[in-house]
PDB file of C-alpha atoms and ligand atoms in Angstrom:
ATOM      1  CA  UNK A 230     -61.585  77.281 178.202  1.00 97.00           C
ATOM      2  CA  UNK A 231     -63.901  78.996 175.963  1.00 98.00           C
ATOM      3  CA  UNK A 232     -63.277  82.671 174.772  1.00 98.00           C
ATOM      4  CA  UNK A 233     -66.699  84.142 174.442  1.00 97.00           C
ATOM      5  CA  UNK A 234     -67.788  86.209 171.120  1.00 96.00           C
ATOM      6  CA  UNK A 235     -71.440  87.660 171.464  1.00 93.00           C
ATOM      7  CA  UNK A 236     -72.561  88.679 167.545  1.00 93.00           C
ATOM      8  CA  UNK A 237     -75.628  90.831 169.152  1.00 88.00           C
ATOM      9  CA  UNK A 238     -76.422  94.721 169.686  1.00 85.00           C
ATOM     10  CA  UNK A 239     -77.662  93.915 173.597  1.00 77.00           C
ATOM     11  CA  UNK A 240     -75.067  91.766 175.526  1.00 80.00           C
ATOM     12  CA  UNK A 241     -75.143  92.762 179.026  1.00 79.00           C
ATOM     13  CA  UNK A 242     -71.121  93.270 178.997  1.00 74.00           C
ATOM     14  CA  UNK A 243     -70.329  93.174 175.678  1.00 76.00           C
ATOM     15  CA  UNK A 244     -72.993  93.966 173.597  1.00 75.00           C
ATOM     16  CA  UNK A 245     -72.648  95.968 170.045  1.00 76.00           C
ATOM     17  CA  UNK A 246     -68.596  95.268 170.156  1.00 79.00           C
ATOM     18  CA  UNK A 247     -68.288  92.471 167.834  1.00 74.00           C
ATOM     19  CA  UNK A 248     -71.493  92.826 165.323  1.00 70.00           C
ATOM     20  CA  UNK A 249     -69.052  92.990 162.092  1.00 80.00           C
ATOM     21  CA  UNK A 250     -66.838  90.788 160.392  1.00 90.00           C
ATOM     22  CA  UNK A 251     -62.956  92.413 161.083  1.00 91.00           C
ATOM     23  CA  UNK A 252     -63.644  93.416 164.673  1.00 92.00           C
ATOM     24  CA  UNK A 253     -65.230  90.406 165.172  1.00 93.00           C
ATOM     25  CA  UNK A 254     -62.347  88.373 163.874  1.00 95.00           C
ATOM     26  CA  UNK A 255     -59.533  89.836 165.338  1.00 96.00           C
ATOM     27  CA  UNK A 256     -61.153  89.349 168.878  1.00 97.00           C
ATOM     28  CA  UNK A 257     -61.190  85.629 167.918  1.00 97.00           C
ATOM     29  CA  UNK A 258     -57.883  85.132 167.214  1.00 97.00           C
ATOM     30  CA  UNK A 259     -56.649  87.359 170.425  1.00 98.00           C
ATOM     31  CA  UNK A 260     -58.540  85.120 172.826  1.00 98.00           C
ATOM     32  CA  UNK A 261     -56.838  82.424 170.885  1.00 98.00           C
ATOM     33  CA  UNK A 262     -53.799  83.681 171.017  1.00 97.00           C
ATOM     34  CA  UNK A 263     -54.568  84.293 174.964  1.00 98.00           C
ATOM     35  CA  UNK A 264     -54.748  80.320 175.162  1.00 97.00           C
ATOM     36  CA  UNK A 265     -58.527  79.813 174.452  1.00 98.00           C
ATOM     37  CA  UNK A 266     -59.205  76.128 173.424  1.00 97.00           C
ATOM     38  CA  UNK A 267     -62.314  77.179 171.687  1.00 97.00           C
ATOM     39  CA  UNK A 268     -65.197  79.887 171.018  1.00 98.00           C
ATOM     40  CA  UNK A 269     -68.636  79.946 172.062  1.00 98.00           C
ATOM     41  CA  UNK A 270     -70.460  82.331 169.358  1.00 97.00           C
ATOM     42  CA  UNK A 271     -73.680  83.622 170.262  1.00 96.00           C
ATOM     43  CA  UNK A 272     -76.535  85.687 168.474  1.00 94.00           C
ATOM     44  CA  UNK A 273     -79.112  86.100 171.039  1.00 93.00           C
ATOM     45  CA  UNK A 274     -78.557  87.806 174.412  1.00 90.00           C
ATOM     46  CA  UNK A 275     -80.471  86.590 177.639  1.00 88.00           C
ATOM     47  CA  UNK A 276     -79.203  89.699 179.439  1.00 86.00           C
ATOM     48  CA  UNK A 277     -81.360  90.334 182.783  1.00 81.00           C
ATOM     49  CA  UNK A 278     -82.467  93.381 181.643  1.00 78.00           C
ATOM     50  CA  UNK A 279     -85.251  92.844 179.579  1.00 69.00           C
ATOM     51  CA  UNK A 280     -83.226  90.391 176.757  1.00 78.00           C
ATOM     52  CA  UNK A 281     -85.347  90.429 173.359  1.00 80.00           C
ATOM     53  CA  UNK A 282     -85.808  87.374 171.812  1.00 84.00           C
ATOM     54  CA  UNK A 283     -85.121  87.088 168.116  1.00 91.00           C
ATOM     55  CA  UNK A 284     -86.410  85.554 165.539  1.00 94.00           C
ATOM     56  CA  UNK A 285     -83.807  82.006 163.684  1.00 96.00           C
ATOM     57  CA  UNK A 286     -83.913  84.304 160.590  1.00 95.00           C
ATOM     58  CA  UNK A 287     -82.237  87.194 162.515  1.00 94.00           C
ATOM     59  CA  UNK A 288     -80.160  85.081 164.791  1.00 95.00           C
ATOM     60  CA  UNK A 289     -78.565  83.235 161.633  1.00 96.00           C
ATOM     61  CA  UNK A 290     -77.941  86.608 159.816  1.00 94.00           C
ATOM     62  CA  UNK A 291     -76.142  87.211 163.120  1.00 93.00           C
ATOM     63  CA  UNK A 292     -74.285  84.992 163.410  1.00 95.00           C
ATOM     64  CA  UNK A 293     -73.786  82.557 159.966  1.00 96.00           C
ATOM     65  CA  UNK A 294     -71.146  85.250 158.410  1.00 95.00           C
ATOM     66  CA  UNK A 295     -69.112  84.999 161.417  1.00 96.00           C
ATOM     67  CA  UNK A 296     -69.642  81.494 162.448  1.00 97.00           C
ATOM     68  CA  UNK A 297     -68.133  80.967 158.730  1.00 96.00           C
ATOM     69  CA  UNK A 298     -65.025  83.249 158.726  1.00 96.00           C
ATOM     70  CA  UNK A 299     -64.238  81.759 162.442  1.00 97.00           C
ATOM     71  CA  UNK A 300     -64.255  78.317 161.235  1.00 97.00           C
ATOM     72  CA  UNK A 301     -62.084  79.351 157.962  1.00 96.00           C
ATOM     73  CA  UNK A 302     -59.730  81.461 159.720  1.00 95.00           C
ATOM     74  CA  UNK A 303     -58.955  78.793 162.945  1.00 94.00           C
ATOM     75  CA  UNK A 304     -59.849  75.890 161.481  1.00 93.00           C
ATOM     76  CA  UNK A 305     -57.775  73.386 164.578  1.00 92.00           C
ATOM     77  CA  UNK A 306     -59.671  75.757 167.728  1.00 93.00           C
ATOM     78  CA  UNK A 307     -63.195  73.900 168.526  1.00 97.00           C
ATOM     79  CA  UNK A 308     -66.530  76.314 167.832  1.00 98.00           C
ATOM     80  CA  UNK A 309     -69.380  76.375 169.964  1.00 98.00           C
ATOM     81  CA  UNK A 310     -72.739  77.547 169.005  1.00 98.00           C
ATOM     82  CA  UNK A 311     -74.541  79.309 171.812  1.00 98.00           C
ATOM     83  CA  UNK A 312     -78.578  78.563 170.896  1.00 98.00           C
ATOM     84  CA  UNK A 313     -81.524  77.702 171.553  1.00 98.00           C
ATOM     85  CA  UNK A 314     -83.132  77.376 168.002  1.00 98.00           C
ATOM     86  CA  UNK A 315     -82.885  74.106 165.917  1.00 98.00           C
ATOM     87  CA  UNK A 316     -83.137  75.769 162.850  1.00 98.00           C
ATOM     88  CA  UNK A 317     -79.719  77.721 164.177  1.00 98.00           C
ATOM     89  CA  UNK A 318     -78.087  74.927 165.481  1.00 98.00           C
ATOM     90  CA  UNK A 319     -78.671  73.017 161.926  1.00 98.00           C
ATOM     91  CA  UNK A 320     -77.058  75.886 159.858  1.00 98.00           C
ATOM     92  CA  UNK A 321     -74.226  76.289 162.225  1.00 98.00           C
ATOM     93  CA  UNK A 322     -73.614  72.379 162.023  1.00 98.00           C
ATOM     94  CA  UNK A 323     -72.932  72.979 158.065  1.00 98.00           C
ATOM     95  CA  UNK A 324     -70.162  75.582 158.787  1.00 97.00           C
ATOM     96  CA  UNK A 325     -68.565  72.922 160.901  1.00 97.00           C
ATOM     97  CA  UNK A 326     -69.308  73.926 164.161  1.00 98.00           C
ATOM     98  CA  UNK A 327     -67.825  71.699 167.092  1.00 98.00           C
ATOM     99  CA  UNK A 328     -70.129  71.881 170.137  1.00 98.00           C
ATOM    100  CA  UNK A 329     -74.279  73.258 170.352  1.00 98.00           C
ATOM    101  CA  UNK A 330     -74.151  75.097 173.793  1.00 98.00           C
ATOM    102  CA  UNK A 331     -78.096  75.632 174.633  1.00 98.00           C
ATOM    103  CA  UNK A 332     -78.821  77.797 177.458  1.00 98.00           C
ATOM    104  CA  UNK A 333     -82.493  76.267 177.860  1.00 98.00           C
ATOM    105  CA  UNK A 334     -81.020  72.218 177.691  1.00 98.00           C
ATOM    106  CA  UNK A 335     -83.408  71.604 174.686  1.00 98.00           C
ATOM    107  CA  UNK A 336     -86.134  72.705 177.107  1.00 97.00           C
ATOM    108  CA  UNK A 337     -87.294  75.715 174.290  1.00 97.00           C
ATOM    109  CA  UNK A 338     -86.489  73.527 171.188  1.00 97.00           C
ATOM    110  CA  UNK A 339     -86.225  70.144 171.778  1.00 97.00           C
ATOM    111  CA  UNK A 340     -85.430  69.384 168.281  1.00 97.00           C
ATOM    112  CA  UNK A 341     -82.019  70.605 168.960  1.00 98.00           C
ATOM    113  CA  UNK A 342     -81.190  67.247 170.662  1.00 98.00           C
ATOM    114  CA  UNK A 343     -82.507  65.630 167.807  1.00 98.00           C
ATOM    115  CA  UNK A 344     -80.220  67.346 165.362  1.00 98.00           C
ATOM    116  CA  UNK A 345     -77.131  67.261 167.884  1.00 98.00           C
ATOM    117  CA  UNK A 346     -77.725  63.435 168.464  1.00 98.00           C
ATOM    118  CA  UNK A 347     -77.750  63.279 164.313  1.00 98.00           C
ATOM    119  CA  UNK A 348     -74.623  65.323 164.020  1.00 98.00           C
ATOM    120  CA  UNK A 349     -72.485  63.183 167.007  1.00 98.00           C
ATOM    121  CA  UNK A 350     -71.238  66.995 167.891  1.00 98.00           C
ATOM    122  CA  UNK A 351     -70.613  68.237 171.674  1.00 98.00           C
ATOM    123  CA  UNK A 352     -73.723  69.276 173.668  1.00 98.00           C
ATOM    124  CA  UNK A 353     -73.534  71.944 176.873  1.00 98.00           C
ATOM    125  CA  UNK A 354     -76.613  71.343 178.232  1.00 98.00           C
ATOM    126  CA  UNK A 355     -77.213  74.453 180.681  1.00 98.00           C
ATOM    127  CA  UNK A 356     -79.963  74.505 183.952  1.00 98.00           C
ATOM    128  CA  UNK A 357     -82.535  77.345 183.133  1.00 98.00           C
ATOM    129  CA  UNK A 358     -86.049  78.229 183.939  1.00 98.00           C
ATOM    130  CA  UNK A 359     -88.139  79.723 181.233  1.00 95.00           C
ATOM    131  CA  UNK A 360     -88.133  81.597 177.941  1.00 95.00           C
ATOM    132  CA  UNK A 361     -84.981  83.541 176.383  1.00 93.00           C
ATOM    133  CA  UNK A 362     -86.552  86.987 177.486  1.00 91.00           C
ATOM    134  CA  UNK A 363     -87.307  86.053 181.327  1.00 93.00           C
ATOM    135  CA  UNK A 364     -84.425  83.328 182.158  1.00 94.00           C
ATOM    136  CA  UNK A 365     -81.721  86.007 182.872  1.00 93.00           C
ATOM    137  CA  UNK A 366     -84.200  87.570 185.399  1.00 93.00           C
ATOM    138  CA  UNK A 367     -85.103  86.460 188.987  1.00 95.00           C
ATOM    139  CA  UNK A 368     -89.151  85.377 187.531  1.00 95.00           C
ATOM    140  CA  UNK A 369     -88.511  81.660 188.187  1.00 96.00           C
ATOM    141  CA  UNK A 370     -86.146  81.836 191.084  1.00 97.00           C
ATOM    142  CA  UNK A 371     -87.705  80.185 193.084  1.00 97.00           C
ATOM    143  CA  UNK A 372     -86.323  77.128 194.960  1.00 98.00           C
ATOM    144  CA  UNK A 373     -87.094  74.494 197.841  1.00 96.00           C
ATOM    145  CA  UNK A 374     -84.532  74.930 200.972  1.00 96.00           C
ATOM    146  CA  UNK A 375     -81.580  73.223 199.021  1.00 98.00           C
ATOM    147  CA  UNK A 376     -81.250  75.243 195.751  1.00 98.00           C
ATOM    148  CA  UNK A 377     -78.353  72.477 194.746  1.00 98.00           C
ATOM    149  CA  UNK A 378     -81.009  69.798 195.368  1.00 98.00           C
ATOM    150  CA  UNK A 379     -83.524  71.635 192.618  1.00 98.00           C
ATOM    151  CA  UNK A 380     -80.678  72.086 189.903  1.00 98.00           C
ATOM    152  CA  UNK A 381     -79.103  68.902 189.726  1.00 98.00           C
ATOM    153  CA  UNK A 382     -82.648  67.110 189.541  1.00 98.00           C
ATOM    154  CA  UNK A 383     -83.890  69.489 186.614  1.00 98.00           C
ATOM    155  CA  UNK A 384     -80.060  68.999 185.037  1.00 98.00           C
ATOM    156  CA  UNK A 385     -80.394  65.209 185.637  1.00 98.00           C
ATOM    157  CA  UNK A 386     -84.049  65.437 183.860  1.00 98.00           C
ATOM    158  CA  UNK A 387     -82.092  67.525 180.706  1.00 98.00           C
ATOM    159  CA  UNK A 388     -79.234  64.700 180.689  1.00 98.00           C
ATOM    160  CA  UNK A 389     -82.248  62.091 180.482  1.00 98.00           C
ATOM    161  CA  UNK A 390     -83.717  63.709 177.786  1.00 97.00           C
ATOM    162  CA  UNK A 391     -80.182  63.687 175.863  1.00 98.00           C
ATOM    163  CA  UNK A 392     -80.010  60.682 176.319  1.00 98.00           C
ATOM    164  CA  UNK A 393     -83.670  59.922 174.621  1.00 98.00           C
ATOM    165  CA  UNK A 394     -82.777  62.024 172.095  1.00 97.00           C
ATOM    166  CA  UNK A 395     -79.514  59.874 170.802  1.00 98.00           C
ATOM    167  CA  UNK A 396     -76.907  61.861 172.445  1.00 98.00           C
ATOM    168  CA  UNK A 397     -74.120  59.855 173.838  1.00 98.00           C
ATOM    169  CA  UNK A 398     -72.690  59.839 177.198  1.00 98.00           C
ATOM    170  CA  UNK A 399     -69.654  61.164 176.021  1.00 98.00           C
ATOM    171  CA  UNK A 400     -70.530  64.188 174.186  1.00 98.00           C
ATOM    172  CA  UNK A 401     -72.407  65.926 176.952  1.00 98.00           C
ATOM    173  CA  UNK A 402     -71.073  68.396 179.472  1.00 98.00           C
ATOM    174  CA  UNK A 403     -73.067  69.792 182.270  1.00 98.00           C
ATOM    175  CA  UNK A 404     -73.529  73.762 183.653  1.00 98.00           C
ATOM    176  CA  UNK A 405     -75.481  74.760 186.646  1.00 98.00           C
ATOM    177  CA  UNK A 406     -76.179  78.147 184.774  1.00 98.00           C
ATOM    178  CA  UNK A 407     -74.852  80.975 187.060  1.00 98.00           C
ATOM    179  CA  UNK A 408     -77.150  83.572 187.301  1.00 97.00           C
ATOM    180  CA  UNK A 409     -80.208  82.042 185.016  1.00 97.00           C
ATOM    181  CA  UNK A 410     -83.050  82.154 187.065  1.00 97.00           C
ATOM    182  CA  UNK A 411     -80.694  82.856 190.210  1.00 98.00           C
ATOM    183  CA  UNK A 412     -80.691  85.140 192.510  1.00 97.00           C
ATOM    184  CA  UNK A 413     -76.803  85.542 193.799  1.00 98.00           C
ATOM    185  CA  UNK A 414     -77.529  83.637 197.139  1.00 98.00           C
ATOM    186  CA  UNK A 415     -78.581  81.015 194.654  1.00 98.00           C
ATOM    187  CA  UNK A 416     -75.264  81.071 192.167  1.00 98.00           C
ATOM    188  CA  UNK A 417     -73.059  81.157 195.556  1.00 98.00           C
ATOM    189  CA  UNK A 418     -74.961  78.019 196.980  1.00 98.00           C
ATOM    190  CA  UNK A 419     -74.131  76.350 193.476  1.00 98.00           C
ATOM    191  CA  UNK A 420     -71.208  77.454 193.057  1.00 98.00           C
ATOM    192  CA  UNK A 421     -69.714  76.147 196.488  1.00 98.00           C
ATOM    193  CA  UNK A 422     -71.309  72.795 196.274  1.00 98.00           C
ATOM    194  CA  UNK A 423     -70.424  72.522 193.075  1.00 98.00           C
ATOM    195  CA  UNK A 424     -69.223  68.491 193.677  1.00 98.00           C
ATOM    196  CA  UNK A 425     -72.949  67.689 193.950  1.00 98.00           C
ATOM    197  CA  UNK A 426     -73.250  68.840 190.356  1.00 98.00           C
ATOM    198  CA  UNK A 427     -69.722  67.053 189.283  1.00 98.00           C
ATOM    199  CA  UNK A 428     -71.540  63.753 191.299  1.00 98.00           C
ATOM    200  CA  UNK A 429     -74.003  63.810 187.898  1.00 98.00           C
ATOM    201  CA  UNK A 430     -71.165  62.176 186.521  1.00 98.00           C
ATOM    202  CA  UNK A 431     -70.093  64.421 183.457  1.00 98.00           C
ATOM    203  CA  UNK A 432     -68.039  67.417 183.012  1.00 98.00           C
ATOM    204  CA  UNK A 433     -68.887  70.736 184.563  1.00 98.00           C
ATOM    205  CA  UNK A 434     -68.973  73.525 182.409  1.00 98.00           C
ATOM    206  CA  UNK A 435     -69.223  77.261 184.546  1.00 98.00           C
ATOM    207  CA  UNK A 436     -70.056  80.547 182.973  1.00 98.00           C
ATOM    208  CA  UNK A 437     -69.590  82.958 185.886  1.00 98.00           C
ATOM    209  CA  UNK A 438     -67.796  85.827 183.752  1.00 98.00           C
ATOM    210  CA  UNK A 439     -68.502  89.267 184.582  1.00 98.00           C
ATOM    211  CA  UNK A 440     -72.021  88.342 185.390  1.00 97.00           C
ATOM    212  CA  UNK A 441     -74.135  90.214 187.731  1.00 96.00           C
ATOM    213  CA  UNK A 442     -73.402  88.173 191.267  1.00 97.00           C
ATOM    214  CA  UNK A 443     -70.094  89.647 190.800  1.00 98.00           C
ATOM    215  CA  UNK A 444     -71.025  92.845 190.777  1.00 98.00           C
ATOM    216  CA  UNK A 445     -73.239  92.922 193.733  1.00 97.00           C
ATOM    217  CA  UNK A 446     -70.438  91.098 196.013  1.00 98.00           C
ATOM    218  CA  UNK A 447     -67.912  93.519 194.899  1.00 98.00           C
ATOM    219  CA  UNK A 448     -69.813  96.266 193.900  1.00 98.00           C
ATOM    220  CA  UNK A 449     -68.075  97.017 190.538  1.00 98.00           C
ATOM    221  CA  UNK A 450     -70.853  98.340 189.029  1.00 97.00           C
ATOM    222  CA  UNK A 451     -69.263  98.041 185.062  1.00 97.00           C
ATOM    223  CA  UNK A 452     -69.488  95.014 183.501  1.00 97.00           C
ATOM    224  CA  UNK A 453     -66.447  94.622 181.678  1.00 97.00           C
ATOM    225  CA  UNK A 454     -64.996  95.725 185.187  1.00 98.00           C
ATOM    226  CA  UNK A 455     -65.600  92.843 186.740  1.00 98.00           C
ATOM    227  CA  UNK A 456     -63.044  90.463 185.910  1.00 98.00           C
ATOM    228  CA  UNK A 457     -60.659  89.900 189.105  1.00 98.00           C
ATOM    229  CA  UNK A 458     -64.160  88.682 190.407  1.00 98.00           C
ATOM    230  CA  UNK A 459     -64.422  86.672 187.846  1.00 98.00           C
ATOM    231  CA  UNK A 460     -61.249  84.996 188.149  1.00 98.00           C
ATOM    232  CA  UNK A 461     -61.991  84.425 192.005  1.00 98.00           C
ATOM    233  CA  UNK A 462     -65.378  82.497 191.120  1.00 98.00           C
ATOM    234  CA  UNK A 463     -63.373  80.599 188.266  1.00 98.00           C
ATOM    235  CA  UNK A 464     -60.470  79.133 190.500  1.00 98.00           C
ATOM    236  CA  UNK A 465     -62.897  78.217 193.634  1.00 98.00           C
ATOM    237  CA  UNK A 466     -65.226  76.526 190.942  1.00 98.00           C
ATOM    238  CA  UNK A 467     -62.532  74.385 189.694  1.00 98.00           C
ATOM    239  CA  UNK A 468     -61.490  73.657 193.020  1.00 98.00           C
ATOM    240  CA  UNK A 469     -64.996  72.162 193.602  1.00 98.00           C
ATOM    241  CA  UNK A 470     -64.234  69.962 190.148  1.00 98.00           C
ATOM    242  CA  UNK A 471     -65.340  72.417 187.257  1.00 98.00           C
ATOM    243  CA  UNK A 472     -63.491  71.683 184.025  1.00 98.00           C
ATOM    244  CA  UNK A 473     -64.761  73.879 181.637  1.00 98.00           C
ATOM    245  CA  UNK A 474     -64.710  77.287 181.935  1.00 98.00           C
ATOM    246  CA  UNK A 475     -66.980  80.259 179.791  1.00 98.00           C
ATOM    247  CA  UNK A 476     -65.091  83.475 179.893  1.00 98.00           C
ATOM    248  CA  UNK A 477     -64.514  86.783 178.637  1.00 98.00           C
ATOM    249  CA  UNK A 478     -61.050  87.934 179.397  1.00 98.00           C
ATOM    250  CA  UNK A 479     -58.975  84.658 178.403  1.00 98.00           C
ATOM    251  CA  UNK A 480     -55.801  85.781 179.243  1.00 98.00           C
ATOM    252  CA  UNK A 481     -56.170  86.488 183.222  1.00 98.00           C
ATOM    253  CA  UNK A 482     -58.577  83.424 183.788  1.00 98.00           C
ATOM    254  CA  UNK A 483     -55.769  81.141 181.986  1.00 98.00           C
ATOM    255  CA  UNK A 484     -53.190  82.670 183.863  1.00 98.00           C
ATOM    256  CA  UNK A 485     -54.905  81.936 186.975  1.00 98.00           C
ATOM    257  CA  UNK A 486     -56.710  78.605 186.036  1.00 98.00           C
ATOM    258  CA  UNK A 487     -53.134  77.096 185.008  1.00 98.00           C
ATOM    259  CA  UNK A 488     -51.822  78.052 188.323  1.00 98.00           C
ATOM    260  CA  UNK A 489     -54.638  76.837 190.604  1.00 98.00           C
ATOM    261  CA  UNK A 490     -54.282  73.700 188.053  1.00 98.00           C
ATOM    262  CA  UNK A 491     -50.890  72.841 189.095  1.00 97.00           C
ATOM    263  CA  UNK A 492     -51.827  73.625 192.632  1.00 97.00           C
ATOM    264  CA  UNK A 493     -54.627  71.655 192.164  1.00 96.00           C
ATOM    265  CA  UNK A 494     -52.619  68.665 190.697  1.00 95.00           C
ATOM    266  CA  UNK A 495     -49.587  68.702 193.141  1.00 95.00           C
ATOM    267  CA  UNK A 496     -52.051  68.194 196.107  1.00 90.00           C
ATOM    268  CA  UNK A 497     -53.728  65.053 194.525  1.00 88.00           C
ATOM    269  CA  UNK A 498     -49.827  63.889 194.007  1.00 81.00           C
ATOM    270  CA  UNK A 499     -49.466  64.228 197.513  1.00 76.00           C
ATOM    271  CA  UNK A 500     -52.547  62.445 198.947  1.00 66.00           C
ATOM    272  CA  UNK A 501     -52.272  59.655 196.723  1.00 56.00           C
ATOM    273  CA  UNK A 502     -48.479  59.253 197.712  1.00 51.00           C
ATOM    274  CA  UNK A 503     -49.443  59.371 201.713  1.00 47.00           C
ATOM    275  CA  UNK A 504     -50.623  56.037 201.886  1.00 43.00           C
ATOM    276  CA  UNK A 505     -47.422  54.685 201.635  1.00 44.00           C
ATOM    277  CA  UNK A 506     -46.089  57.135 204.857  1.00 43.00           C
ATOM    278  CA  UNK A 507     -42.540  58.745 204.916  1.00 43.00           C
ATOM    279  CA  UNK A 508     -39.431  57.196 203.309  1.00 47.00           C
ATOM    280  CA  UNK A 509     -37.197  56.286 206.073  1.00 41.00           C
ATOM    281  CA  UNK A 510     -34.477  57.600 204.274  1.00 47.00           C
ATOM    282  CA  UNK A 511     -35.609  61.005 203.630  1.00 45.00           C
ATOM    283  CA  UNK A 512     -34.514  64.008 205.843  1.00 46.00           C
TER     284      UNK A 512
HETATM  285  N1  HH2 B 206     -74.082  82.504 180.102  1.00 75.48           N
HETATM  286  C1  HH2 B 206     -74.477  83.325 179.112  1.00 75.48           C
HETATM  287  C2  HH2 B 206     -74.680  82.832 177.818  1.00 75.48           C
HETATM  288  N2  HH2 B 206     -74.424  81.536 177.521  1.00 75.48           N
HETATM  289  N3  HH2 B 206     -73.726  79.381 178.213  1.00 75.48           N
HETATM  290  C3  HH2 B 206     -73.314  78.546 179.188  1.00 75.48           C
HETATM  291  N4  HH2 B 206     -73.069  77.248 178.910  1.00 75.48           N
HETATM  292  N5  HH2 B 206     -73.138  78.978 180.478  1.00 75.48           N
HETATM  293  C4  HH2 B 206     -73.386  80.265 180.845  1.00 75.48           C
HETATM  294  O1  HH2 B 206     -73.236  80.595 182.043  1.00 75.48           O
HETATM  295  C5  HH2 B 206     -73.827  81.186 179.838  1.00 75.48           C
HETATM  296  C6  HH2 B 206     -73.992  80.700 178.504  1.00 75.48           C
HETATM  297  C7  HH2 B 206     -74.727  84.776 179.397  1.00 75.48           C
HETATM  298  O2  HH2 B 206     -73.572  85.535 179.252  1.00 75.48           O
HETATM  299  P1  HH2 B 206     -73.210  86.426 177.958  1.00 75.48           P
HETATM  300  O3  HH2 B 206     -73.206  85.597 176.730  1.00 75.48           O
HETATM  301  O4  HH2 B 206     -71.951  87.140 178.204  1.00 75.48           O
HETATM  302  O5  HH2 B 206     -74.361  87.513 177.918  1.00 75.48           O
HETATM  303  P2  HH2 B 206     -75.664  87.710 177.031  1.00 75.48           P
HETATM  304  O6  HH2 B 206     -76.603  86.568 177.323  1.00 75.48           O
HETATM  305  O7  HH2 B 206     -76.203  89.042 177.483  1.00 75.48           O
HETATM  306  O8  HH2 B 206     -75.243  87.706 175.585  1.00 75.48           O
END
């Protein structure tokens, strides 16, 4: 699970919160502390309404400072980088980030494959349709009849071009990208067939926290509100075979993801034990 920590003025839920160092910090270590197994540190919002794109100088002054302390202060919890800039992703790489998480799959700056492939690091390569500004809105959602048909061939195209770019098998994880370039009937579709995604063959990442479906099916109209909902989307998604999981609120998602885990876990016990039928000498 991966504790979210958005360095930016304009986050749709969080924005503003966590633009200085102590604030910043002490967030980190409570999602930590709430059982995160790493953070995903962003400094560029793609918020529906009307995200700004910055420029790698501004993102980096962002986010450097506090991609730095992070790395000092946990140095065992894995760091993600959430970008789409190559120039970003290189200077994060010298602070020792773990994992690049790009939102556009290299599709904006293909040169961060290059410098991931380079590095050997993690990659999170995310489904998306257009530019930082416009992929949080519904511009480019626009899909055939099967919507899960549409994402796993453009995903399958962004694993391909991994691949080209050096990346191994092994280092990649997968996200349909709830809510890019979605309209909610579109997340829901994905987000219920989710196996067809997990049939791509790596692991599913899902970042469904506090995002804007959410709010329409329950109508909680606040953000940070909105995180039973998110929990619900969380536990069917890993259900359907997610294994990653982009949140907000750590401590209710891993209270409810270990549960559904063991659930989870104790039913594949049981239907790999029924072959054998009941002991004869059980009551
Ligand atoms: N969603 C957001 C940002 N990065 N990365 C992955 N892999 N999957 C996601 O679903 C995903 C992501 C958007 O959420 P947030 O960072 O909270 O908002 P904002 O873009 O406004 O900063």
């Amino acid at each position: 699970m991966f504790g979210i920590l958005n360095v930016t003025p304009d986050s749709f839920s969080d924005g503003g919160r966590f633009e200085s160092l102590e604030p910043a910090l002490d967030h980190v270590r409570r999602m930590v502390d709430e059982g995160a197994d790493g953070i995903d540190i962003g400094g560029e919002s793609t918020r529906p309404q009307g995200a700004e794109a910055v420029s790698a100088e501004r993102e980096l002054r962002r986010v450097l400072p506090v991609l730095a302390a992070v790395r000092e202060a946990l140095p065992d919890s894995l760091i993600s980088i959430d970008t789409t800039k190559g120039e970003v992703a290189r200077a994060a790489l010298d602070v020792g980030v773990d994992v690049i998480n790009d939102v556009s799959a290299f599709r904006i700056d293909p040169g961060v494959g290059e410098i991931a492939a380079r590095a050997g690091v993690g990659v999170v390569l995310m489904h998306s349709r257009g530019g930082v500004a416009e992929m949080g809105t519904y511009r480019f959602a626009h899909y055939g009849d099967d919507v899960v048909a549409d994402v796993v061939q453009e995903l399958q195209a962004s694993v391909n071009a991994a691949l080209s770019a050096g990346i191994v098998r092994d280092s990649i994880v997968i996200d349909p990208g709830v809510g890019f370039a979605k309209k909610t009937e579109h997340s829901l579709r994905l987000l219920a067939e989710l196996e067809r995604v997990v049939a791509l063959g790596f692991p599913v990442m899902v970042g469904a926290s506090r995002k804007r479906f959410i709010g329409e099916l329950s109508r909680v109209e606040r953000a940070a509100d909105r995180v039973a909902g998110t929990v619900g989307a969380n536990v069917v998604a890993l259900t359907r075979g997610a294994r990653l999981f982009r949140v907000h609120d750590v401590a209710p998602n891993r209270q409810a993801l270990d549960v559904a885990w063991g659930i989870v876990q104790a039913g594949a016990g049981l239907s790999s034990s029924s072959g054998a039928g009941p002991d004869p000498d059980s009551r």
